Amino acid sequence: MRIAFFVNSIASEASFYTTTALALAAIARGHDVCYLTPGDFVLRPDDSLMVRATTIKTGKTKKSDAFVAALQGDQAEIQTIPIEDIDVLFLRNDPSQDADERPWAAHAGIIFGRLAAERGVLTLNDPEGLARAQNKLYFQGFPESVRPTTLISKSIEEIRAFIDAQKQGVILKPLQGSGGKNVFKIASSKEANLNQIFEAVSGEGYLIAQGYLPDATAGDIRLFLMNGRPLQRDGAYAALRRVPAKGEVRSNMHAAGTAAAAEITPEILAVAEMVRPKLLKDGMFLVGLDIVGDKILEINVFTPGGLPDIAELHGVDLSVDVIVALEQKVEIRENYAGQISNSALATL
């Protein structure tokens, strides 16, 4: 089959990305891989949807560094093909990266993903579900028992009052964003620089203030869910502990966090089970949960990362399991000839 990976830009792809690991796993299983970016869709007057797909001329590249270098270099070529020539469109872009400088690009994956799904292309995660998850407000739709105490506001008076009510302090961050950008720990509403922090973060829109979880000093656990359940093979879970750098409150890899092995406890599995129904309803095939204790800090449904780190930590490449799941879905789609919706098929 042919799998198209939709990303923010090919120039910004890296060898350590989960998307790269998925692409290499697909190639190893004999599939064709191409990349698409926000500007690569063409809807023609006859209503045919075409894509400008970037492929590698040399074919099967086994090493991640060589693969990305080929994708970004002279070995890459662009072919304009009908969307129907693609079996799976895997939406792996981060809308927040384009929100400021290229707002038109932020939602291109969802917009054209819908059109692709209408034309019979398996599109994951389901674009209708992703449309509901374009900022962290999506998180508020999950059970209160798995969420930290949270306030969403642009009022500094509301935020000060919320901080005063939280004995352990709060984490303040923008409603729209990723990668740990503009994330601050506030211990007291009387902190001298609170106004400056508020101005910096609120410039991006609404703010989220969450009650601080002391266990977060040891980092959070990123756990992958596939088809609504923890991704695992023979007891090895697709999970890692993201340990923050010294003096950092953020455990994101982009913020100098490091990866360590994680123990998946019954408590963590219970948290994953609690969010499963909504993820299934929304057609969320591959998701990353960021967990501290029995609470979820974030749910990443666009570009959950960490599979290459997990493979290095555990010696198990669970990217392969993701590709196998795609193969099964494509077979189901062919057997049922369009009787199953994209959203339902996404999590079967």
mmCIF file of C-alpha atoms in Angstrom:
data_model
loop_
_atom_site.group_PDB
_atom_site.id
_atom_site.type_symbol
_atom_site.label_atom_id
_atom_site.label_comp_id
_atom_site.label_asym_id
_atom_site.label_seq_id
_atom_site.Cartn_x
_atom_site.Cartn_y
_atom_site.Cartn_z
ATOM 1 C CA MET A 1 0.000 0.000 0.000
ATOM 2 C CA ARG A 2 1.005 3.661 -0.240
ATOM 3 C CA ILE A 3 1.143 5.739 2.941
ATOM 4 C CA ALA A 4 1.310 9.533 2.797
ATOM 5 C CA PHE A 5 2.657 11.330 5.859
ATOM 6 C CA PHE A 6 1.322 14.869 6.188
ATOM 7 C CA VAL A 7 3.839 17.117 8.016
ATOM 8 C CA ASN A 8 4.398 20.842 8.604
ATOM 9 C CA SER A 9 7.363 20.942 6.235
ATOM 10 C CA ILE A 10 9.857 18.492 4.830
ATOM 11 C CA ALA A 11 12.742 20.832 5.624
ATOM 12 C CA SER A 12 11.953 20.642 9.349
ATOM 13 C CA GLU A 13 11.713 16.838 9.536
ATOM 14 C CA ALA A 14 14.375 15.105 11.640
ATOM 15 C CA SER A 15 15.793 11.611 11.943
ATOM 16 C CA PHE A 16 14.638 11.248 15.571
ATOM 17 C CA TYR A 17 10.995 12.035 14.800
ATOM 18 C CA THR A 18 8.342 9.390 15.320
ATOM 19 C CA THR A 19 7.113 10.122 11.784
ATOM 20 C CA THR A 20 10.520 9.042 10.464
ATOM 21 C CA ALA A 21 10.338 5.814 12.454
ATOM 22 C CA LEU A 22 6.866 5.095 11.089
ATOM 23 C CA ALA A 23 7.988 5.782 7.527
ATOM 24 C CA LEU A 24 10.968 3.430 7.851
ATOM 25 C CA ALA A 25 8.798 0.722 9.402
ATOM 26 C CA ALA A 26 6.403 1.016 6.459
ATOM 27 C CA ILE A 27 9.238 0.795 3.930
ATOM 28 C CA ALA A 28 10.661 -2.266 5.717
ATOM 29 C CA ARG A 29 7.295 -3.990 5.314
ATOM 30 C CA GLY A 30 7.312 -3.348 1.575
ATOM 31 C CA HIS A 31 5.043 -0.316 1.399
ATOM 32 C CA ASP A 32 5.514 2.891 -0.596
ATOM 33 C CA VAL A 33 5.920 6.098 1.393
ATOM 34 C CA CYS A 34 5.465 9.727 0.405
ATOM 35 C CA TYR A 35 5.307 13.035 2.252
ATOM 36 C CA LEU A 36 2.798 15.868 1.920
ATOM 37 C CA THR A 37 2.864 19.414 3.325
ATOM 38 C CA PRO A 38 0.113 22.044 3.688
ATOM 39 C CA GLY A 39 0.699 23.494 0.209
ATOM 40 C CA ASP A 40 0.626 20.171 -1.644
ATOM 41 C CA PHE A 41 -3.114 19.734 -2.285
ATOM 42 C CA VAL A 42 -4.821 20.630 -5.567
ATOM 43 C CA LEU A 43 -8.608 20.561 -5.986
ATOM 44 C CA ARG A 44 -9.248 20.747 -9.736
ATOM 45 C CA PRO A 45 -12.341 22.117 -11.532
ATOM 46 C CA ASP A 46 -13.660 18.588 -12.102
ATOM 47 C CA ASP A 47 -13.603 18.084 -8.285
ATOM 48 C CA SER A 48 -10.661 15.672 -8.470
ATOM 49 C CA LEU A 49 -8.289 16.000 -5.533
ATOM 50 C CA MET A 50 -4.612 15.779 -6.450
ATOM 51 C CA VAL A 51 -1.528 15.867 -4.244
ATOM 52 C CA ARG A 52 2.065 16.855 -4.921
ATOM 53 C CA ALA A 53 3.752 13.911 -3.208
ATOM 54 C CA THR A 54 7.439 13.950 -2.302
ATOM 55 C CA THR A 55 9.132 10.569 -2.650
ATOM 56 C CA ILE A 56 12.705 9.284 -2.661
ATOM 57 C CA LYS A 57 14.081 8.041 -5.983
ATOM 58 C CA THR A 58 16.397 5.446 -4.435
ATOM 59 C CA GLY A 59 13.581 3.547 -2.751
ATOM 60 C CA LYS A 60 14.322 1.558 0.398
ATOM 61 C CA THR A 61 16.505 3.542 2.809
ATOM 62 C CA LYS A 62 16.985 1.738 6.117
ATOM 63 C CA LYS A 63 18.759 4.358 8.255
ATOM 64 C CA SER A 64 16.862 7.334 9.645
ATOM 65 C CA ASP A 65 19.635 9.877 8.972
ATOM 66 C CA ALA A 66 20.015 8.723 5.362
ATOM 67 C CA PHE A 67 16.257 8.683 4.870
ATOM 68 C CA VAL A 68 15.751 12.267 6.038
ATOM 69 C CA ALA A 69 18.805 13.458 4.085
ATOM 70 C CA ALA A 70 17.412 11.854 0.923
ATOM 71 C CA LEU A 71 13.974 13.314 1.554
ATOM 72 C CA GLN A 72 15.446 16.789 1.890
ATOM 73 C CA GLY A 73 18.071 16.480 -0.863
ATOM 74 C CA ASP A 74 18.586 15.741 -4.527
ATOM 75 C CA GLN A 75 17.198 12.203 -4.214
ATOM 76 C CA ALA A 76 13.704 13.571 -3.558
ATOM 77 C CA GLU A 77 11.225 14.055 -6.352
ATOM 78 C CA ILE A 78 7.702 15.442 -6.507
ATOM 79 C CA GLN A 79 4.937 13.622 -8.342
ATOM 80 C CA THR A 80 1.394 14.926 -8.791
ATOM 81 C CA ILE A 81 -0.990 12.028 -8.205
ATOM 82 C CA PRO A 82 -4.722 11.537 -7.513
ATOM 83 C CA ILE A 83 -5.544 11.240 -3.823
ATOM 84 C CA GLU A 84 -7.136 7.871 -4.635
ATOM 85 C CA ASP A 85 -3.624 6.517 -5.350
ATOM 86 C CA ILE A 86 -2.965 6.810 -1.622
ATOM 87 C CA ASP A 87 -4.229 4.131 0.736
ATOM 88 C CA VAL A 88 -3.503 5.887 4.040
ATOM 89 C CA LEU A 89 -3.166 9.600 4.750
ATOM 90 C CA PHE A 90 -1.454 9.917 8.124
ATOM 91 C CA LEU A 91 -1.946 13.445 9.519
ATOM 92 C CA ARG A 92 1.224 14.167 11.503
ATOM 93 C CA ASN A 93 1.454 17.964 11.506
ATOM 94 C CA ASP A 94 1.459 20.266 14.528
ATOM 95 C CA PRO A 95 -1.037 23.098 13.845
ATOM 96 C CA SER A 96 0.452 25.309 16.567
ATOM 97 C CA GLN A 97 3.755 25.530 14.670
ATOM 98 C CA ASP A 98 1.979 27.265 11.787
ATOM 99 C CA ALA A 99 -0.562 29.284 13.754
ATOM 100 C CA ASP A 100 1.448 32.532 13.843
ATOM 101 C CA GLU A 101 3.470 32.712 10.630
ATOM 102 C CA ARG A 102 1.335 30.521 8.332
ATOM 103 C CA PRO A 103 -2.216 30.500 9.719
ATOM 104 C CA TRP A 104 -3.527 29.185 6.382
ATOM 105 C CA ALA A 105 -1.387 26.062 6.855
ATOM 106 C CA ALA A 106 -2.470 25.241 10.398
ATOM 107 C CA HIS A 107 -5.754 23.620 9.373
ATOM 108 C CA ALA A 108 -4.895 22.398 5.876
ATOM 109 C CA GLY A 109 -4.513 18.817 7.051
ATOM 110 C CA ILE A 110 -7.988 18.785 8.559
ATOM 111 C CA ILE A 111 -9.618 20.567 5.609
ATOM 112 C CA PHE A 112 -8.110 18.398 2.895
ATOM 113 C CA GLY A 113 -8.110 15.334 5.140
ATOM 114 C CA ARG A 114 -11.886 15.531 5.143
ATOM 115 C CA LEU A 115 -11.906 15.580 1.349
ATOM 116 C CA ALA A 116 -9.507 12.630 1.233
ATOM 117 C CA ALA A 117 -11.694 10.608 3.615
ATOM 118 C CA GLU A 118 -14.763 11.399 1.498
ATOM 119 C CA ARG A 119 -12.896 9.920 -1.480
ATOM 120 C CA GLY A 120 -12.205 6.655 0.323
ATOM 121 C CA VAL A 121 -8.699 7.311 1.636
ATOM 122 C CA LEU A 122 -8.136 6.037 5.184
ATOM 123 C CA THR A 123 -7.280 9.284 6.997
ATOM 124 C CA LEU A 124 -5.810 9.192 10.493
ATOM 125 C CA ASN A 125 -6.360 10.517 13.003
ATOM 126 C CA ASP A 126 -9.904 11.157 11.823
ATOM 127 C CA PRO A 127 -10.037 14.778 10.592
ATOM 128 C CA GLU A 128 -13.451 15.405 12.153
ATOM 129 C CA GLY A 129 -12.037 14.406 15.536
ATOM 130 C CA LEU A 130 -8.925 16.516 14.994
ATOM 131 C CA ALA A 131 -11.118 19.517 14.163
ATOM 132 C CA ARG A 132 -12.517 19.269 17.699
ATOM 133 C CA ALA A 133 -9.031 19.017 19.196
ATOM 134 C CA GLN A 134 -7.264 22.027 17.734
ATOM 135 C CA ASN A 135 -6.325 23.423 21.128
ATOM 136 C CA LYS A 136 -6.052 22.256 24.724
ATOM 137 C CA LEU A 137 -9.732 22.988 25.393
ATOM 138 C CA TYR A 138 -10.345 19.523 23.907
ATOM 139 C CA PHE A 139 -8.828 18.142 27.090
ATOM 140 C CA GLN A 140 -11.736 19.521 29.147
ATOM 141 C CA GLY A 141 -14.087 17.062 27.458
ATOM 142 C CA PHE A 142 -12.528 14.126 29.331
ATOM 143 C CA PRO A 143 -13.624 12.985 32.813
ATOM 144 C CA GLU A 144 -12.819 15.434 35.611
ATOM 145 C CA SER A 145 -11.256 12.634 37.656
ATOM 146 C CA VAL A 146 -8.256 12.387 35.302
ATOM 147 C CA ARG A 147 -7.671 16.144 34.905
ATOM 148 C CA PRO A 148 -5.776 18.511 37.216
ATOM 149 C CA THR A 149 -7.828 21.373 38.657
ATOM 150 C CA THR A 150 -7.986 23.807 35.751
ATOM 151 C CA LEU A 151 -8.925 27.390 34.948
ATOM 152 C CA ILE A 152 -9.094 28.789 31.400
ATOM 153 C CA SER A 153 -9.208 32.573 31.224
ATOM 154 C CA LYS A 154 -7.642 35.789 29.906
ATOM 155 C CA SER A 155 -8.391 37.664 33.128
ATOM 156 C CA ILE A 156 -5.419 38.200 35.418
ATOM 157 C CA GLU A 157 -7.819 38.735 38.330
ATOM 158 C CA GLU A 158 -9.344 35.297 37.757
ATOM 159 C CA ILE A 159 -5.880 33.773 37.463
ATOM 160 C CA ARG A 160 -4.619 35.442 40.663
ATOM 161 C CA ALA A 161 -7.634 34.132 42.580
ATOM 162 C CA PHE A 162 -7.067 30.643 41.154
ATOM 163 C CA ILE A 163 -3.383 30.713 42.162
ATOM 164 C CA ASP A 164 -4.343 31.721 45.713
ATOM 165 C CA ALA A 165 -6.640 28.680 45.926
ATOM 166 C CA GLN A 166 -3.893 26.205 44.920
ATOM 167 C CA LYS A 167 -1.597 25.347 47.830
ATOM 168 C CA GLN A 168 1.015 23.697 45.601
ATOM 169 C CA GLY A 169 1.067 26.528 43.048
ATOM 170 C CA VAL A 170 0.028 26.362 39.408
ATOM 171 C CA ILE A 171 1.352 25.749 35.928
ATOM 172 C CA LEU A 172 0.490 28.549 33.510
ATOM 173 C CA LYS A 173 0.569 27.956 29.740
ATOM 174 C CA PRO A 174 -1.179 29.073 26.541
ATOM 175 C CA LEU A 175 -4.344 27.345 25.395
ATOM 176 C CA GLN A 176 -2.854 27.006 21.914
ATOM 177 C CA GLY A 177 0.692 25.678 21.737
ATOM 178 C CA SER A 178 3.020 22.708 22.023
ATOM 179 C CA GLY A 179 6.588 21.719 22.776
ATOM 180 C CA GLY A 180 6.596 23.362 26.206
ATOM 181 C CA LYS A 181 6.635 26.922 24.860
ATOM 182 C CA ASN A 182 5.701 29.613 27.419
ATOM 183 C CA VAL A 183 5.079 27.206 30.292
ATOM 184 C CA PHE A 184 5.651 28.653 33.775
ATOM 185 C CA LYS A 185 5.318 27.440 37.363
ATOM 186 C CA ILE A 186 3.771 30.066 39.630
ATOM 187 C CA ALA A 187 4.076 29.518 43.375
ATOM 188 C CA SER A 188 2.142 32.566 44.540
ATOM 189 C CA SER A 189 -0.063 35.318 43.156
ATOM 190 C CA LYS A 190 2.318 37.756 44.815
ATOM 191 C CA GLU A 191 5.281 36.828 42.591
ATOM 192 C CA ALA A 192 6.856 40.042 41.353
ATOM 193 C CA ASN A 193 7.044 38.949 37.715
ATOM 194 C CA LEU A 194 3.509 37.547 37.443
ATOM 195 C CA ASN A 195 2.329 40.504 35.366
ATOM 196 C CA GLN A 196 5.178 40.044 32.891
ATOM 197 C CA ILE A 197 4.514 36.289 32.651
ATOM 198 C CA PHE A 198 0.814 36.955 32.133
ATOM 199 C CA GLU A 199 1.529 39.444 29.345
ATOM 200 C CA ALA A 200 3.938 37.036 27.624
ATOM 201 C CA VAL A 201 1.558 34.086 27.688
ATOM 202 C CA SER A 202 -1.731 35.919 27.147
ATOM 203 C CA GLY A 203 -0.336 37.456 23.967
ATOM 204 C CA GLU A 204 -1.005 34.052 22.376
ATOM 205 C CA GLY A 205 -4.663 34.038 23.449
ATOM 206 C CA TYR A 206 -6.391 32.312 26.335
ATOM 207 C CA LEU A 207 -4.372 30.844 29.195
ATOM 208 C CA ILE A 208 -4.632 27.572 31.057
ATOM 209 C CA ALA A 209 -3.828 27.549 34.752
ATOM 210 C CA GLN A 210 -3.555 24.048 36.238
ATOM 211 C CA GLY A 211 -3.021 23.065 39.843
ATOM 212 C CA TYR A 212 0.605 21.928 40.155
ATOM 213 C CA LEU A 213 1.171 18.209 40.739
ATOM 214 C CA PRO A 214 4.242 17.722 42.994
ATOM 215 C CA ASP A 215 4.981 14.338 41.392
ATOM 216 C CA ALA A 216 5.786 16.249 38.193
ATOM 217 C CA THR A 217 9.269 17.053 39.567
ATOM 218 C CA ALA A 218 10.242 13.510 38.507
ATOM 219 C CA GLY A 219 8.816 14.100 35.033
ATOM 220 C CA ASP A 220 5.723 12.807 33.302
ATOM 221 C CA ILE A 221 5.039 9.537 31.524
ATOM 222 C CA ARG A 222 4.255 9.576 27.812
ATOM 223 C CA LEU A 223 2.069 6.577 27.011
ATOM 224 C CA PHE A 224 0.943 5.806 23.474
ATOM 225 C CA LEU A 225 -2.562 4.560 22.853
ATOM 226 C CA MET A 226 -3.473 2.877 19.578
ATOM 227 C CA ASN A 227 -7.105 2.127 18.753
ATOM 228 C CA GLY A 228 -7.952 3.429 22.216
ATOM 229 C CA ARG A 229 -5.727 0.990 24.134
ATOM 230 C CA PRO A 230 -2.121 1.140 25.376
ATOM 231 C CA LEU A 231 0.249 0.234 22.560
ATOM 232 C CA GLN A 232 2.330 -2.730 23.689
ATOM 233 C CA ARG A 233 3.909 -5.936 22.529
ATOM 234 C CA ASP A 234 4.614 -8.862 24.858
ATOM 235 C CA GLY A 235 4.351 -6.628 27.908
ATOM 236 C CA ALA A 236 6.647 -3.907 26.531
ATOM 237 C CA TYR A 237 4.616 -0.703 26.488
ATOM 238 C CA ALA A 238 5.091 2.218 24.144
ATOM 239 C CA ALA A 239 5.911 4.473 27.059
ATOM 240 C CA LEU A 240 8.733 6.510 28.504
ATOM 241 C CA ARG A 241 9.344 8.876 31.369
ATOM 242 C CA ARG A 242 10.197 12.378 30.208
ATOM 243 C CA VAL A 243 12.585 13.766 32.825
ATOM 244 C CA PRO A 244 12.913 17.560 33.000
ATOM 245 C CA ALA A 245 16.320 19.212 32.923
ATOM 246 C CA LYS A 246 17.601 20.609 36.212
ATOM 247 C CA GLY A 247 15.664 23.727 37.138
ATOM 248 C CA GLU A 248 13.019 23.114 34.466
ATOM 249 C CA VAL A 249 9.305 22.552 35.051
ATOM 250 C CA ARG A 250 8.870 21.305 31.470
ATOM 251 C CA SER A 251 9.681 17.712 30.590
ATOM 252 C CA ASN A 252 9.259 18.160 26.815
ATOM 253 C CA MET A 253 12.158 16.867 24.725
ATOM 254 C CA HIS A 254 12.202 20.267 22.967
ATOM 255 C CA ALA A 255 12.925 21.808 26.391
ATOM 256 C CA ALA A 256 16.003 19.618 27.076
ATOM 257 C CA GLY A 257 14.008 16.849 28.728
ATOM 258 C CA THR A 258 15.498 13.368 28.604
ATOM 259 C CA ALA A 259 13.948 9.954 28.099
ATOM 260 C CA ALA A 260 14.032 7.234 30.749
ATOM 261 C CA ALA A 261 12.307 3.901 31.171
ATOM 262 C CA ALA A 262 8.814 4.074 32.649
ATOM 263 C CA GLU A 263 6.963 1.578 34.812
ATOM 264 C CA ILE A 264 3.362 1.187 33.659
ATOM 265 C CA THR A 265 1.293 0.627 36.780
ATOM 266 C CA PRO A 266 -2.343 -0.424 37.157
ATOM 267 C CA GLU A 267 -3.007 3.192 38.151
ATOM 268 C CA ILE A 268 -1.704 4.437 34.794
ATOM 269 C CA LEU A 269 -3.655 1.791 32.884
ATOM 270 C CA ALA A 270 -6.809 2.867 34.728
ATOM 271 C CA VAL A 271 -6.236 6.454 33.572
ATOM 272 C CA ALA A 272 -5.847 5.243 29.985
ATOM 273 C CA GLU A 273 -9.039 3.218 30.250
ATOM 274 C CA MET A 274 -10.916 6.269 31.528
ATOM 275 C CA VAL A 275 -10.182 8.295 28.371
ATOM 276 C CA ARG A 276 -10.685 5.427 25.921
ATOM 277 C CA PRO A 277 -14.402 5.948 25.158
ATOM 278 C CA LYS A 278 -14.001 9.525 23.934
ATOM 279 C CA LEU A 279 -10.881 8.722 21.916
ATOM 280 C CA LEU A 280 -12.772 5.927 20.171
ATOM 281 C CA LYS A 281 -15.771 8.179 19.551
ATOM 282 C CA ASP A 282 -13.506 10.841 18.001
ATOM 283 C CA GLY A 283 -11.620 8.432 15.729
ATOM 284 C CA MET A 284 -8.254 8.920 17.425
ATOM 285 C CA PHE A 285 -6.037 6.123 16.139
ATOM 286 C CA LEU A 286 -2.649 7.076 17.626
ATOM 287 C CA VAL A 287 -2.493 9.278 20.720
ATOM 288 C CA GLY A 288 0.081 10.265 23.337
ATOM 289 C CA LEU A 289 -1.013 10.700 26.962
ATOM 290 C CA ASP A 290 1.204 12.734 29.297
ATOM 291 C CA ILE A 291 0.524 11.359 32.773
ATOM 292 C CA VAL A 292 1.607 12.352 36.288
ATOM 293 C CA GLY A 293 0.337 10.072 39.059
ATOM 294 C CA ASP A 294 -3.338 9.484 38.296
ATOM 295 C CA LYS A 295 -3.774 12.682 36.268
ATOM 296 C CA ILE A 296 -3.273 13.516 32.598
ATOM 297 C CA LEU A 297 -1.477 16.769 31.843
ATOM 298 C CA GLU A 298 -2.099 16.699 28.093
ATOM 299 C CA ILE A 299 -3.472 14.510 25.320
ATOM 300 C CA ASN A 300 -1.473 14.799 22.089
ATOM 301 C CA VAL A 301 -3.604 13.720 19.138
ATOM 302 C CA PHE A 302 -1.626 15.447 16.373
ATOM 303 C CA THR A 303 2.066 14.576 16.634
ATOM 304 C CA PRO A 304 2.749 12.340 19.630
ATOM 305 C CA GLY A 305 6.484 11.671 19.658
ATOM 306 C CA GLY A 306 8.867 9.308 21.385
ATOM 307 C CA LEU A 307 8.648 5.959 19.565
ATOM 308 C CA PRO A 308 12.354 5.997 18.550
ATOM 309 C CA ASP A 309 13.346 6.718 22.179
ATOM 310 C CA ILE A 310 11.101 3.901 23.370
ATOM 311 C CA ALA A 311 12.686 1.533 20.841
ATOM 312 C CA GLU A 312 16.126 2.455 22.161
ATOM 313 C CA LEU A 313 15.094 2.045 25.796
ATOM 314 C CA HIS A 314 13.281 -1.288 25.415
ATOM 315 C CA GLY A 315 14.767 -2.781 22.259
ATOM 316 C CA VAL A 316 11.266 -3.083 20.763
ATOM 317 C CA ASP A 317 10.296 -1.030 17.721
ATOM 318 C CA LEU A 318 6.573 -0.511 18.167
ATOM 319 C CA SER A 319 6.430 1.577 14.992
ATOM 320 C CA VAL A 320 6.037 -1.764 13.224
ATOM 321 C CA ASP A 321 2.864 -2.498 15.205
ATOM 322 C CA VAL A 322 1.395 0.809 14.065
ATOM 323 C CA ILE A 323 2.034 -0.078 10.406
ATOM 324 C CA VAL A 324 0.554 -3.557 10.896
ATOM 325 C CA ALA A 325 -2.579 -1.910 12.300
ATOM 326 C CA LEU A 326 -2.796 0.272 9.178
ATOM 327 C CA GLU A 327 -2.540 -2.818 6.980
ATOM 328 C CA GLN A 328 -5.434 -4.394 8.850
ATOM 329 C CA LYS A 329 -7.577 -1.269 8.497
ATOM 330 C CA VAL A 330 -6.970 -1.052 4.754
ATOM 331 C CA GLU A 331 -7.982 -4.700 4.421
ATOM 332 C CA ILE A 332 -11.174 -4.061 6.400
ATOM 333 C CA ARG A 333 -11.971 -1.049 4.224
ATOM 334 C CA GLU A 334 -11.578 -3.139 1.060
ATOM 335 C CA ASN A 335 -13.647 -6.014 2.435
ATOM 336 C CA TYR A 336 -16.513 -3.736 3.432
ATOM 337 C CA ALA A 337 -16.367 -1.474 0.343
ATOM 338 C CA GLY A 338 -17.073 1.824 2.056
ATOM 339 C CA GLN A 339 -19.708 0.578 4.511
ATOM 340 C CA ILE A 340 -17.621 1.611 7.520
ATOM 341 C CA SER A 341 -17.021 5.320 8.154
ATOM 342 C CA ASN A 342 -13.532 6.742 8.354
ATOM 343 C CA SER A 343 -14.080 7.663 12.000
ATOM 344 C CA ALA A 344 -15.142 4.135 12.947
ATOM 345 C CA LEU A 345 -12.414 2.488 10.909
ATOM 346 C CA ALA A 346 -9.805 4.735 12.538
ATOM 347 C CA THR A 347 -10.042 2.861 15.829
ATOM 348 C CA LEU A 348 -11.076 -0.644 14.748
#
